[in-house]
Amino acid sequence: MPEGNIIHRVARVHGRWLSGRRFTADSPQGRFGDGARVVSGRVLQAVEAHGKHLFYRFEGEVRLHVHLGLFGNIRHFRSEAPAPSPACRLRLSSPHATLHLSGPQACELLTAEDEAKLRARLGEDPLRAESSPERAREKLCRGRMPLALALLDQERLSGVGNILRAEALFLARLPPLLPAGALSEADFARLWDVLQRLLSDASRDGHIVTPGAPRVPECVAGRKRAERFCVYGREGQPCPRCGAKVRRRELAARGLFFCAECQGVDAVPRPRVAKKKARAVQEKRRGAR
DNA sequence: TTCCGATGGCCAC
DNA sequence: TGGCCCTCGGAAC
């Protein structure tokens, strides 16, 4: 479930338990065989997260870049590890810790230059200590792109996924379709603050729980996902703030959840991209029936 | 128990 | 714009 909070948590946990150890590496699935041979026998020195990207640095300037994408899964074992699944792209093994990576979108070795280029492309990450709200505002708040699309653009802001965008826009009471360039300084400050709080709490706790969600958790484990959020995945259910029905709209082929009452949605014109996409999706669905 | 859709983002066409 | 990666939670049965 990889939004920025999970990736930062993984980096922290792996940094704590895996760095300083010498690993043998292999690729049970076979697709990272050459890379695994390069990594094998080296000591892991550091693990870092930037947005949704993970960077593992091994001795000898060997750099491993991992992006989990939608299906990626990464597990670590501090005691005896189970046999890897046939889909396991990369296994890092040491006597005391093992890592299994499967289904990643990216698992590749990068030169220092490649890594610097990739990271230069990424927008400000609200979870990184050196992130600057001024730079973030500069990148996020330009042009006519709807705010909800701009938030998912990792070159503007990195680490925000579909859940966080819905919950952050809801908490900041912002219309998702407002052109990014029209966001006021005060509105941006509120949004940045909300994003930092949501991401850091979620990174600490291991899951996103939006303040004000329908049921405040005594125990989050076992609670249905939709109960942890105010609007995400709650189409047709009452807004926890005003009771109006939560709405869902397709925007660039992704579900966008919001409370029209709380977020003043009707005050903002629909962008053409949303109409076009929505029509295409409707037609596709009609065809499938 | 089975099946579907999605918390992403790159690439080929 | 569709395909790919091939996981996982939750709905449907």
mmCIF file with all atom_site columns, C-alpha atoms in Angstrom, chain A residues 131-249:
data_model
loop_
_atom_site.group_PDB
_atom_site.id
_atom_site.type_symbol
_atom_site.label_atom_id
_atom_site.label_alt_id
_atom_site.label_comp_id
_atom_site.label_asym_id
_atom_site.label_entity_id
_atom_site.label_seq_id
_atom_site.pdbx_PDB_ins_code
_atom_site.Cartn_x
_atom_site.Cartn_y
_atom_site.Cartn_z
_atom_site.occupancy
_atom_site.B_iso_or_equiv
_atom_site.pdbx_formal_charge
_atom_site.auth_seq_id
_atom_site.auth_comp_id
_atom_site.auth_asym_id
_atom_site.auth_atom_id
_atom_site.pdbx_PDB_model_num
ATOM 1   C CA . SER A 1 131 ? 11.634  20.072 2.374   1.00 0.00 ? 131 SER A CA 1
ATOM 2   C CA . SER A 1 132 ? 10.666  23.676 1.833   1.00 0.00 ? 132 SER A CA 1
ATOM 3   C CA . PRO A 1 133 ? 7.050   24.852 1.780   1.00 0.00 ? 133 PRO A CA 1
ATOM 4   C CA . GLU A 1 134 ? 8.092   27.811 -0.361  1.00 0.00 ? 134 GLU A CA 1
ATOM 5   C CA . ARG A 1 135 ? 9.565   25.578 -3.063  1.00 0.00 ? 135 ARG A CA 1
ATOM 6   C CA . ALA A 1 136 ? 6.579   23.248 -2.763  1.00 0.00 ? 136 ALA A CA 1
ATOM 7   C CA . ARG A 1 137 ? 4.149   26.099 -3.315  1.00 0.00 ? 137 ARG A CA 1
ATOM 8   C CA . GLU A 1 138 ? 6.139   27.330 -6.283  1.00 0.00 ? 138 GLU A CA 1
ATOM 9   C CA . LYS A 1 139 ? 5.932   23.911 -7.967  1.00 0.00 ? 139 LYS A CA 1
ATOM 10  C CA . LEU A 1 140 ? 2.409   22.947 -6.953  1.00 0.00 ? 140 LEU A CA 1
ATOM 11  C CA . CYS A 1 141 ? 0.606   26.219 -7.466  1.00 0.00 ? 141 CYS A CA 1
ATOM 12  C CA . ARG A 1 142 ? 1.081   26.963 -11.119 1.00 0.00 ? 142 ARG A CA 1
ATOM 13  C CA . GLY A 1 143 ? -1.065  26.680 -14.193 1.00 0.00 ? 143 GLY A CA 1
ATOM 14  C CA . ARG A 1 144 ? -4.677  25.659 -14.628 1.00 0.00 ? 144 ARG A CA 1
ATOM 15  C CA . MET A 1 145 ? -4.252  22.000 -13.707 1.00 0.00 ? 145 MET A CA 1
ATOM 16  C CA . PRO A 1 146 ? -6.891  21.052 -11.123 1.00 0.00 ? 146 PRO A CA 1
ATOM 17  C CA . LEU A 1 147 ? -5.445  20.888 -7.633  1.00 0.00 ? 147 LEU A CA 1
ATOM 18  C CA . ALA A 1 148 ? -6.437  17.219 -7.303  1.00 0.00 ? 148 ALA A CA 1
ATOM 19  C CA . LEU A 1 149 ? -4.341  16.335 -10.368 1.00 0.00 ? 149 LEU A CA 1
ATOM 20  C CA . ALA A 1 150 ? -1.443  18.545 -9.343  1.00 0.00 ? 150 ALA A CA 1
ATOM 21  C CA . LEU A 1 151 ? -1.244  16.797 -5.961  1.00 0.00 ? 151 LEU A CA 1
ATOM 22  C CA . LEU A 1 152 ? -0.658  13.433 -7.653  1.00 0.00 ? 152 LEU A CA 1
ATOM 23  C CA . ASP A 1 153 ? 1.997   14.852 -9.973  1.00 0.00 ? 153 ASP A CA 1
ATOM 24  C CA . GLN A 1 154 ? 5.173   13.578 -8.297  1.00 0.00 ? 154 GLN A CA 1
ATOM 25  C CA . GLU A 1 155 ? 7.232   16.261 -10.018 1.00 0.00 ? 155 GLU A CA 1
ATOM 26  C CA . ARG A 1 156 ? 5.245   18.918 -8.163  1.00 0.00 ? 156 ARG A CA 1
ATOM 27  C CA . LEU A 1 157 ? 4.924   17.207 -4.795  1.00 0.00 ? 157 LEU A CA 1
ATOM 28  C CA . SER A 1 158 ? 6.204   13.746 -3.982  1.00 0.00 ? 158 SER A CA 1
ATOM 29  C CA . GLY A 1 159 ? 4.702   11.097 -1.757  1.00 0.00 ? 159 GLY A CA 1
ATOM 30  C CA . VAL A 1 160 ? 1.009   11.949 -2.073  1.00 0.00 ? 160 VAL A CA 1
ATOM 31  C CA . GLY A 1 161 ? -1.266  9.207  -3.432  1.00 0.00 ? 161 GLY A CA 1
ATOM 32  C CA . ASN A 1 162 ? -4.983  8.957  -4.058  1.00 0.00 ? 162 ASN A CA 1
ATOM 33  C CA . ILE A 1 163 ? -6.006  8.415  -0.415  1.00 0.00 ? 163 ILE A CA 1
ATOM 34  C CA . LEU A 1 164 ? -3.902  11.245 0.949   1.00 0.00 ? 164 LEU A CA 1
ATOM 35  C CA . ARG A 1 165 ? -5.032  13.689 -1.704  1.00 0.00 ? 165 ARG A CA 1
ATOM 36  C CA . ALA A 1 166 ? -8.710  13.032 -0.927  1.00 0.00 ? 166 ALA A CA 1
ATOM 37  C CA . GLU A 1 167 ? -8.254  13.226 2.836   1.00 0.00 ? 167 GLU A CA 1
ATOM 38  C CA . ALA A 1 168 ? -5.938  16.258 2.750   1.00 0.00 ? 168 ALA A CA 1
ATOM 39  C CA . LEU A 1 169 ? -8.219  18.254 0.462   1.00 0.00 ? 169 LEU A CA 1
ATOM 40  C CA . PHE A 1 170 ? -11.144 17.374 2.710   1.00 0.00 ? 170 PHE A CA 1
ATOM 41  C CA . LEU A 1 171 ? -9.356  18.408 5.923   1.00 0.00 ? 171 LEU A CA 1
ATOM 42  C CA . ALA A 1 172 ? -8.119  21.624 4.313   1.00 0.00 ? 172 ALA A CA 1
ATOM 43  C CA . ARG A 1 173 ? -11.648 22.294 2.973   1.00 0.00 ? 173 ARG A CA 1
ATOM 44  C CA . LEU A 1 174 ? -10.390 22.831 -0.567  1.00 0.00 ? 174 LEU A CA 1
ATOM 45  C CA . PRO A 1 175 ? -12.279 22.198 -3.830  1.00 0.00 ? 175 PRO A CA 1
ATOM 46  C CA . PRO A 1 176 ? -10.396 19.451 -5.692  1.00 0.00 ? 176 PRO A CA 1
ATOM 47  C CA . LEU A 1 177 ? -10.994 21.022 -9.086  1.00 0.00 ? 177 LEU A CA 1
ATOM 48  C CA . LEU A 1 178 ? -9.703  24.469 -8.198  1.00 0.00 ? 178 LEU A CA 1
ATOM 49  C CA . PRO A 1 179 ? -6.947  25.419 -10.675 1.00 0.00 ? 179 PRO A CA 1
ATOM 50  C CA . ALA A 1 180 ? -3.654  24.924 -8.813  1.00 0.00 ? 180 ALA A CA 1
ATOM 51  C CA . GLY A 1 181 ? -2.530  28.414 -9.775  1.00 0.00 ? 181 GLY A CA 1
ATOM 52  C CA . ALA A 1 182 ? -5.554  29.927 -8.029  1.00 0.00 ? 182 ALA A CA 1
ATOM 53  C CA . LEU A 1 183 ? -4.646  28.534 -4.603  1.00 0.00 ? 183 LEU A CA 1
ATOM 54  C CA . SER A 1 184 ? -4.067  31.396 -2.164  1.00 0.00 ? 184 SER A CA 1
ATOM 55  C CA . GLU A 1 185 ? -1.028  31.554 0.109   1.00 0.00 ? 185 GLU A CA 1
ATOM 56  C CA . ALA A 1 186 ? -3.181  30.889 3.187   1.00 0.00 ? 186 ALA A CA 1
ATOM 57  C CA . ASP A 1 187 ? -4.910  27.930 1.533   1.00 0.00 ? 187 ASP A CA 1
ATOM 58  C CA . PHE A 1 188 ? -1.580  26.430 0.517   1.00 0.00 ? 188 PHE A CA 1
ATOM 59  C CA . ALA A 1 189 ? -0.218  26.863 4.045   1.00 0.00 ? 189 ALA A CA 1
ATOM 60  C CA . ARG A 1 190 ? -3.247  25.003 5.418   1.00 0.00 ? 190 ARG A CA 1
ATOM 61  C CA . LEU A 1 191 ? -2.876  22.221 2.844   1.00 0.00 ? 191 LEU A CA 1
ATOM 62  C CA . TRP A 1 192 ? 0.867   21.822 3.501   1.00 0.00 ? 192 TRP A CA 1
ATOM 63  C CA . ASP A 1 193 ? 0.246   21.638 7.231   1.00 0.00 ? 193 ASP A CA 1
ATOM 64  C CA . VAL A 1 194 ? -2.466  18.991 6.779   1.00 0.00 ? 194 VAL A CA 1
ATOM 65  C CA . LEU A 1 195 ? -0.260  16.931 4.447   1.00 0.00 ? 195 LEU A CA 1
ATOM 66  C CA . GLN A 1 196 ? 2.684   17.020 6.834   1.00 0.00 ? 196 GLN A CA 1
ATOM 67  C CA . ARG A 1 197 ? 0.517   15.955 9.750   1.00 0.00 ? 197 ARG A CA 1
ATOM 68  C CA . LEU A 1 198 ? -1.279  13.171 7.871   1.00 0.00 ? 198 LEU A CA 1
ATOM 69  C CA . LEU A 1 199 ? 1.943   11.819 6.386   1.00 0.00 ? 199 LEU A CA 1
ATOM 70  C CA . SER A 1 200 ? 3.996   11.911 9.562   1.00 0.00 ? 200 SER A CA 1
ATOM 71  C CA . ASP A 1 201 ? 1.244   10.351 11.706  1.00 0.00 ? 201 ASP A CA 1
ATOM 72  C CA . ALA A 1 202 ? 0.690   7.667  9.075   1.00 0.00 ? 202 ALA A CA 1
ATOM 73  C CA . SER A 1 203 ? 4.415   7.021  8.769   1.00 0.00 ? 203 SER A CA 1
ATOM 74  C CA . ARG A 1 204 ? 4.692   6.606  12.537  1.00 0.00 ? 204 ARG A CA 1
ATOM 75  C CA . ASP A 1 205 ? 1.556   4.443  12.895  1.00 0.00 ? 205 ASP A CA 1
ATOM 76  C CA . GLY A 1 206 ? 1.875   2.400  9.698   1.00 0.00 ? 206 GLY A CA 1
ATOM 77  C CA . HIS A 1 207 ? -1.554  3.371  8.328   1.00 0.00 ? 207 HIS A CA 1
ATOM 78  C CA . ILE A 1 208 ? -3.499  6.495  7.485   1.00 0.00 ? 208 ILE A CA 1
ATOM 79  C CA . VAL A 1 209 ? -6.217  7.450  9.960   1.00 0.00 ? 209 VAL A CA 1
ATOM 80  C CA . THR A 1 210 ? -7.817  10.786 9.174   1.00 0.00 ? 210 THR A CA 1
ATOM 81  C CA . PRO A 1 211 ? -8.737  12.878 12.210  1.00 0.00 ? 211 PRO A CA 1
ATOM 82  C CA . GLY A 1 212 ? -12.541 13.050 12.349  1.00 0.00 ? 212 GLY A CA 1
ATOM 83  C CA . ALA A 1 213 ? -13.034 9.768  10.457  1.00 0.00 ? 213 ALA A CA 1
ATOM 84  C CA . PRO A 1 214 ? -16.351 8.039  11.205  1.00 0.00 ? 214 PRO A CA 1
ATOM 85  C CA . ARG A 1 215 ? -15.045 5.875  14.022  1.00 0.00 ? 215 ARG A CA 1
ATOM 86  C CA . VAL A 1 216 ? -12.203 7.065  16.175  1.00 0.00 ? 216 VAL A CA 1
ATOM 87  C CA . PRO A 1 217 ? -9.996  4.061  16.702  1.00 0.00 ? 217 PRO A CA 1
ATOM 88  C CA . GLU A 1 218 ? -9.435  2.425  20.033  1.00 0.00 ? 218 GLU A CA 1
ATOM 89  C CA . CYS A 1 219 ? -7.831  -0.256 17.959  1.00 0.00 ? 219 CYS A CA 1
ATOM 90  C CA . VAL A 1 220 ? -7.222  0.333  14.261  1.00 0.00 ? 220 VAL A CA 1
ATOM 91  C CA . ALA A 1 221 ? -6.429  -3.284 13.462  1.00 0.00 ? 221 ALA A CA 1
ATOM 92  C CA . GLY A 1 222 ? -9.473  -4.981 12.046  1.00 0.00 ? 222 GLY A CA 1
ATOM 93  C CA . ARG A 1 223 ? -11.270 -1.743 11.357  1.00 0.00 ? 223 ARG A CA 1
ATOM 94  C CA . LYS A 1 224 ? -12.613 -1.463 7.834   1.00 0.00 ? 224 LYS A CA 1
ATOM 95  C CA . ARG A 1 225 ? -10.524 0.772  5.685   1.00 0.00 ? 225 ARG A CA 1
ATOM 96  C CA . ALA A 1 226 ? -13.317 3.188  4.831   1.00 0.00 ? 226 ALA A CA 1
ATOM 97  C CA . GLU A 1 227 ? -13.890 3.819  8.539   1.00 0.00 ? 227 GLU A CA 1
ATOM 98  C CA . ARG A 1 228 ? -10.369 5.201  8.848   1.00 0.00 ? 228 ARG A CA 1
ATOM 99  C CA . PHE A 1 229 ? -11.033 7.852  6.207   1.00 0.00 ? 229 PHE A CA 1
ATOM 100 C CA . CYS A 1 230 ? -13.382 10.820 5.983   1.00 0.00 ? 230 CYS A CA 1
ATOM 101 C CA . VAL A 1 231 ? -14.084 10.679 2.238   1.00 0.00 ? 231 VAL A CA 1
ATOM 102 C CA . TYR A 1 232 ? -11.818 8.168  0.452   1.00 0.00 ? 232 TYR A CA 1
ATOM 103 C CA . GLY A 1 233 ? -13.805 5.083  -0.572  1.00 0.00 ? 233 GLY A CA 1
ATOM 104 C CA . ARG A 1 234 ? -16.956 6.414  1.142   1.00 0.00 ? 234 ARG A CA 1
ATOM 105 C CA . GLU A 1 235 ? -19.068 7.325  -1.888  1.00 0.00 ? 235 GLU A CA 1
ATOM 106 C CA . GLY A 1 236 ? -22.723 7.764  -0.914  1.00 0.00 ? 236 GLY A CA 1
ATOM 107 C CA . GLN A 1 237 ? -22.012 7.644  2.819   1.00 0.00 ? 237 GLN A CA 1
ATOM 108 C CA . PRO A 1 238 ? -22.511 10.685 5.047   1.00 0.00 ? 238 PRO A CA 1
ATOM 109 C CA . CYS A 1 239 ? -19.716 13.203 5.408   1.00 0.00 ? 239 CYS A CA 1
ATOM 110 C CA . PRO A 1 240 ? -18.480 12.950 9.012   1.00 0.00 ? 240 PRO A CA 1
ATOM 111 C CA . ARG A 1 241 ? -18.478 16.742 9.236   1.00 0.00 ? 241 ARG A CA 1
ATOM 112 C CA . CYS A 1 242 ? -21.744 17.915 7.668   1.00 0.00 ? 242 CYS A CA 1
ATOM 113 C CA . GLY A 1 243 ? -23.720 14.743 6.900   1.00 0.00 ? 243 GLY A CA 1
ATOM 114 C CA . ALA A 1 244 ? -24.017 15.410 3.149   1.00 0.00 ? 244 ALA A CA 1
ATOM 115 C CA . LYS A 1 245 ? -23.336 12.433 0.899   1.00 0.00 ? 245 LYS A CA 1
ATOM 116 C CA . VAL A 1 246 ? -19.703 11.911 -0.048  1.00 0.00 ? 246 VAL A CA 1
ATOM 117 C CA . ARG A 1 247 ? -19.313 12.083 -3.820  1.00 0.00 ? 247 ARG A CA 1
ATOM 118 C CA . ARG A 1 248 ? -17.032 10.308 -6.241  1.00 0.00 ? 248 ARG A CA 1
ATOM 119 C CA . ARG A 1 249 ? -15.918 11.518 -9.636  1.00 0.00 ? 249 ARG A CA 1
#
